[in-house]
GROMACS .gro file of C-alpha atoms in nm:
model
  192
    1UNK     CA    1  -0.414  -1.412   1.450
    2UNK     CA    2  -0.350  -1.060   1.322
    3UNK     CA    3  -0.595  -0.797   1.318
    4UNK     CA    4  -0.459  -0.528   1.089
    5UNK     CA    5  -0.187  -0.421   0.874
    6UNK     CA    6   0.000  -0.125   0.834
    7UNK     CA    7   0.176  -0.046   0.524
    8UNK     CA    8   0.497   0.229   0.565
    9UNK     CA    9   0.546   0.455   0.261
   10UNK     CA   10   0.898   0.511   0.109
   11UNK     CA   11   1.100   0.335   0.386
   12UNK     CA   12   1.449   0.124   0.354
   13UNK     CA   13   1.442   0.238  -0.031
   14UNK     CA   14   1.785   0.275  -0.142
   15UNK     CA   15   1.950   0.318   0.183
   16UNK     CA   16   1.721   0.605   0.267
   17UNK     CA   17   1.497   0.579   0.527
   18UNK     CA   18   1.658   0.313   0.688
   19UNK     CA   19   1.429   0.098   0.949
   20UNK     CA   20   1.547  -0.193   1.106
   21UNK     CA   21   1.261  -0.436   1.163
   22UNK     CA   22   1.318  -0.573   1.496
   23UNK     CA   23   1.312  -0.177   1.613
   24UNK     CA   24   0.974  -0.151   1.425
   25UNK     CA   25   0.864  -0.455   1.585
   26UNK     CA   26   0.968  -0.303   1.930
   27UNK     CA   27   0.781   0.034   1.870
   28UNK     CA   28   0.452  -0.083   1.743
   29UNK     CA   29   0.464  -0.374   2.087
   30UNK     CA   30   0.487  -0.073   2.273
   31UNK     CA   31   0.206   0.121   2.133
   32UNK     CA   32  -0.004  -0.164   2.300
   33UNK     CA   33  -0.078  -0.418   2.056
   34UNK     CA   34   0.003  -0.737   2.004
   35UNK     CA   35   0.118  -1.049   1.795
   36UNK     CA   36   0.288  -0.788   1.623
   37UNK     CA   37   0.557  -0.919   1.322
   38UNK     CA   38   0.653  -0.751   1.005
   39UNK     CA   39   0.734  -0.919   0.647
   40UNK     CA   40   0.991  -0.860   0.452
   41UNK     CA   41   1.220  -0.493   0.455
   42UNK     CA   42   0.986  -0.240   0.291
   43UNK     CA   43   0.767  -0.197   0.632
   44UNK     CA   44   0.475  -0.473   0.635
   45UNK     CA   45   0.366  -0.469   1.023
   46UNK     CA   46   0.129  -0.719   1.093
   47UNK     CA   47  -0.072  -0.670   1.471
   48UNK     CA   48  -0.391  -0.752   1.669
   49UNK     CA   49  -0.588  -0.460   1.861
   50UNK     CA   50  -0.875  -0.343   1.988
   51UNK     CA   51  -0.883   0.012   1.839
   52UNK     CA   52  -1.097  -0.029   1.516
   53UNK     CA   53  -1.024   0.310   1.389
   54UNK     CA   54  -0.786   0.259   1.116
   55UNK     CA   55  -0.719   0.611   1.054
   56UNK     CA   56  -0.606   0.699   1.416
   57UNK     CA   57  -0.408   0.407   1.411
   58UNK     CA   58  -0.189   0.503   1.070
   59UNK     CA   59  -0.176   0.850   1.279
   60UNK     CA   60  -0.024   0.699   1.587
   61UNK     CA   61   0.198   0.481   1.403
   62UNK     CA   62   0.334   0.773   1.168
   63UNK     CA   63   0.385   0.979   1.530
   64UNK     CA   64   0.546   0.708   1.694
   65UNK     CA   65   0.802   0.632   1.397
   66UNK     CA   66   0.896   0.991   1.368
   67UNK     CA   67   0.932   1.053   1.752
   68UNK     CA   68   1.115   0.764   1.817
   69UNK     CA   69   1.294   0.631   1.499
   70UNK     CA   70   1.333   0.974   1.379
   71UNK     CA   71   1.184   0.880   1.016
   72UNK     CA   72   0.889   1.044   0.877
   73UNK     CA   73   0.717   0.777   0.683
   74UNK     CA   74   0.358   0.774   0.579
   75UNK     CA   75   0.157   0.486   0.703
   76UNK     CA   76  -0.189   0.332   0.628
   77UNK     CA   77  -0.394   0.087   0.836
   78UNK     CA   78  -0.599  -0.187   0.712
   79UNK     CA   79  -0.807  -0.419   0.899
   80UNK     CA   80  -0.794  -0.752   0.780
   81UNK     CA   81  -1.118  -0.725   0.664
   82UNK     CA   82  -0.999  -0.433   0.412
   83UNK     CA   83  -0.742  -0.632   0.327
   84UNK     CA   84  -0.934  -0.948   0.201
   85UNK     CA   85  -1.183  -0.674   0.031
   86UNK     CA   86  -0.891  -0.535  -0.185
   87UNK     CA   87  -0.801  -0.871  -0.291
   88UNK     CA   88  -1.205  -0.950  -0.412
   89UNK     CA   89  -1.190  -0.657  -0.602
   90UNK     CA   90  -0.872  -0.687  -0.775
   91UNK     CA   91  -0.970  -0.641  -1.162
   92UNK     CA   92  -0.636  -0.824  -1.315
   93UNK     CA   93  -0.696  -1.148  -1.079
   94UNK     CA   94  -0.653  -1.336  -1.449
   95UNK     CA   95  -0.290  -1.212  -1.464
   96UNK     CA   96  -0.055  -1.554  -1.414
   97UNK     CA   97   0.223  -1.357  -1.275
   98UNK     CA   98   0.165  -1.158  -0.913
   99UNK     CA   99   0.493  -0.950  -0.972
  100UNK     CA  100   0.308  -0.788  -1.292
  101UNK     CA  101   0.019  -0.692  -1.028
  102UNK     CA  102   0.049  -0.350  -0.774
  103UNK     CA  103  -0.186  -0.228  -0.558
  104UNK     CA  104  -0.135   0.137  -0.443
  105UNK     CA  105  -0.311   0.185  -0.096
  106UNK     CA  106  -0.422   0.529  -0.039
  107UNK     CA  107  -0.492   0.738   0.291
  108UNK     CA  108  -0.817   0.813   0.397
  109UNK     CA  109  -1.022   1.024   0.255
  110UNK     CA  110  -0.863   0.956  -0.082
  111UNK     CA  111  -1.164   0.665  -0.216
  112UNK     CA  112  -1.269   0.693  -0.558
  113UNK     CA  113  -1.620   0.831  -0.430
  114UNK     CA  114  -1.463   1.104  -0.207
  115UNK     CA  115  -1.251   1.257  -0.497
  116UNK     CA  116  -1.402   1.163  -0.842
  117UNK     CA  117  -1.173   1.322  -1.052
  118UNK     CA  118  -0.896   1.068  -0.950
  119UNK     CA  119  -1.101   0.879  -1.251
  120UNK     CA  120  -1.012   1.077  -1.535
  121UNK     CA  121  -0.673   1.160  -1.400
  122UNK     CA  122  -0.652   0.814  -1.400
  123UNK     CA  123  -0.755   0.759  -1.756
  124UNK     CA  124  -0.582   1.082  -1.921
  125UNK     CA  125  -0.247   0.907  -1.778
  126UNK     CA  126  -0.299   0.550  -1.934
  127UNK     CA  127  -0.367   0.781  -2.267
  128UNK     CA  128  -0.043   0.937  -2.209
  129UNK     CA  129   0.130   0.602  -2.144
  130UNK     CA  130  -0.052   0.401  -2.401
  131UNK     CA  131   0.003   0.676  -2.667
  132UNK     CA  132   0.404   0.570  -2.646
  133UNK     CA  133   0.318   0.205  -2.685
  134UNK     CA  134   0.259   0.077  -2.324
  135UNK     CA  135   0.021  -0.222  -2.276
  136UNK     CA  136  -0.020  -0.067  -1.913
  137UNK     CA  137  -0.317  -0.009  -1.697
  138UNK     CA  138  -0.529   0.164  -1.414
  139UNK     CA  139  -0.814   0.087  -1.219
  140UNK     CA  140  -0.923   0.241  -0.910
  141UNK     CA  141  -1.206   0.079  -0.673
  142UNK     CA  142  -1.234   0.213  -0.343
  143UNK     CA  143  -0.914   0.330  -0.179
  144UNK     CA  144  -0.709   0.107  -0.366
  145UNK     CA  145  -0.538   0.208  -0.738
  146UNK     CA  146  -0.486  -0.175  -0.929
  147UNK     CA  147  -0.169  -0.132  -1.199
  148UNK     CA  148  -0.109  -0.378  -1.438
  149UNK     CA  149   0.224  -0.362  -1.541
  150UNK     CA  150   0.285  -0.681  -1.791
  151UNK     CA  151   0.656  -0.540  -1.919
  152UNK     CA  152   0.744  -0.505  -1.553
  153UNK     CA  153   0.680  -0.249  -1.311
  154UNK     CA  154   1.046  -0.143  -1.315
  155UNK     CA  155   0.995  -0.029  -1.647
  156UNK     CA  156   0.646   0.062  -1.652
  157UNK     CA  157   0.562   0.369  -1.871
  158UNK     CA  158   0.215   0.393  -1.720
  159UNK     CA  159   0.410   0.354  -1.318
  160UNK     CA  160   0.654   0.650  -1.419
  161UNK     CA  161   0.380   0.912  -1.553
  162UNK     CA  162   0.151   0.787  -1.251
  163UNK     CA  163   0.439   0.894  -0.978
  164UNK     CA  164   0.588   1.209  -1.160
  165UNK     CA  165   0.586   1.561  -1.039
  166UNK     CA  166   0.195   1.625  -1.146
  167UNK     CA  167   0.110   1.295  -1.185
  168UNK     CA  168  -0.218   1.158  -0.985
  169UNK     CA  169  -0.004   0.950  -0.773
  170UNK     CA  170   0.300   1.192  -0.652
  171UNK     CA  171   0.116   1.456  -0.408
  172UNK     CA  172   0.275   1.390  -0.063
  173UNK     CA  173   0.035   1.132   0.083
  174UNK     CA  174  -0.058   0.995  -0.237
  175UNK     CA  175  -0.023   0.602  -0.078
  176UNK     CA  176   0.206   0.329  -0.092
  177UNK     CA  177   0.246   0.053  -0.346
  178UNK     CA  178   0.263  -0.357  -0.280
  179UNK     CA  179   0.278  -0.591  -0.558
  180UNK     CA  180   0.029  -0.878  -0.562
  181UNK     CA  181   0.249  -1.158  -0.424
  182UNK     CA  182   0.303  -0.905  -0.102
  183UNK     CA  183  -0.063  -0.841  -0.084
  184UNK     CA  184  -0.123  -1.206  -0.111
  185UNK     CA  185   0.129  -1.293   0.162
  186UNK     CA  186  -0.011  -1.005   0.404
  187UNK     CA  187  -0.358  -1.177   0.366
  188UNK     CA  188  -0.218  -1.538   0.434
  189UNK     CA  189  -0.023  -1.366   0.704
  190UNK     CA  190  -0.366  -1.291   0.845
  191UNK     CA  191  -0.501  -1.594   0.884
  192UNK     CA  192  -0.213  -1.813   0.994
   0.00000   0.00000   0.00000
């Protein structure tokens, strides 16, 4: 049963980046752990190990992709744990439809409590968004930002303003986004 998860920023993304799984699958078996698998294209890893520092983990993933794949792709590390945690605290858990649902995972060091302003960043954005008519919103709890995107997140006023040049979400870094029926499968993934 996996372990952890590790989420890769920005990869296979209109043909940049371009990871093939199986050599993914190859490179994180030979950083020592095991029952590794991914799910789906966008760089889901799924593993067991003993190493309990999530951090160092994302650190010798991102090291390991870039020396060997040649990609530089952020990664974070969740224990399963942290995974299951994310889902308890989702705020929109009411919303029917997973797809209208995101979850952006940030690095460490980036929780709510470490850098406070995120907050009204945050809210000054949904303003922004809201102000041109967007039902959109925010919510950050811990090291994960909850979007609720019921138009779509394709087409997501509050998503665009969030990931501009500026924005609270577009430093280098900033995280990586899953919609909830990912999140959902990562977690069931777990415990298979």
């Amino acid at each position: 049963m996996p372990t952890h998860i590790a989420l890769l920023r920005g990869i296979n993304l209109g043909g940049h980046k371009r990871v093939a799984m199986a050599d993914l699958r190859e490179l994180v078996t030979s950083l020592g752990h095991q029952d590794v698998s991914t799910y789906i294209q966008s760089g889901n890893v799924l593993f067991t190990t003993a190493e309990g520092d999530t951090d160092k983990l994302a650190r010798g993933l991102e090291e390991a992709i870039a020396g060997r794949l040649g990609i530089r792709a952020g990664v974070i590390v969740l224990t399963r744990d942290q995974l299951a945690q994310v889902a308890r605290d989702n705020p929109y858990s009411s919303e029917p439809n997973p797809k209208f649902v995101h979850v952006i995972f940030l690095p460490a060091g980036q929780d709510l409590a470490l850098v406070p302003e995120r907050a009204d960043q945050l809210a000054a954005v949904q303003e922004q968004a809201a102000a041109k008519g967007s039902p959109d919103t925010v919510t950050q709890v811990g090291r994960a930002v909850y979007l609720h995107t019921p138009g779509g997140f394709g087409r997501s006023e509050l998503a665009s303003l969030l990931g501009k040049a500026g924005g609270p979400m577009s430093a280098k870094g900033a995280g990586t986004a899953r919609n909830w029926a990912t999140v959902a499968k990562l977690l069931g993934l777990c415990d298979t």
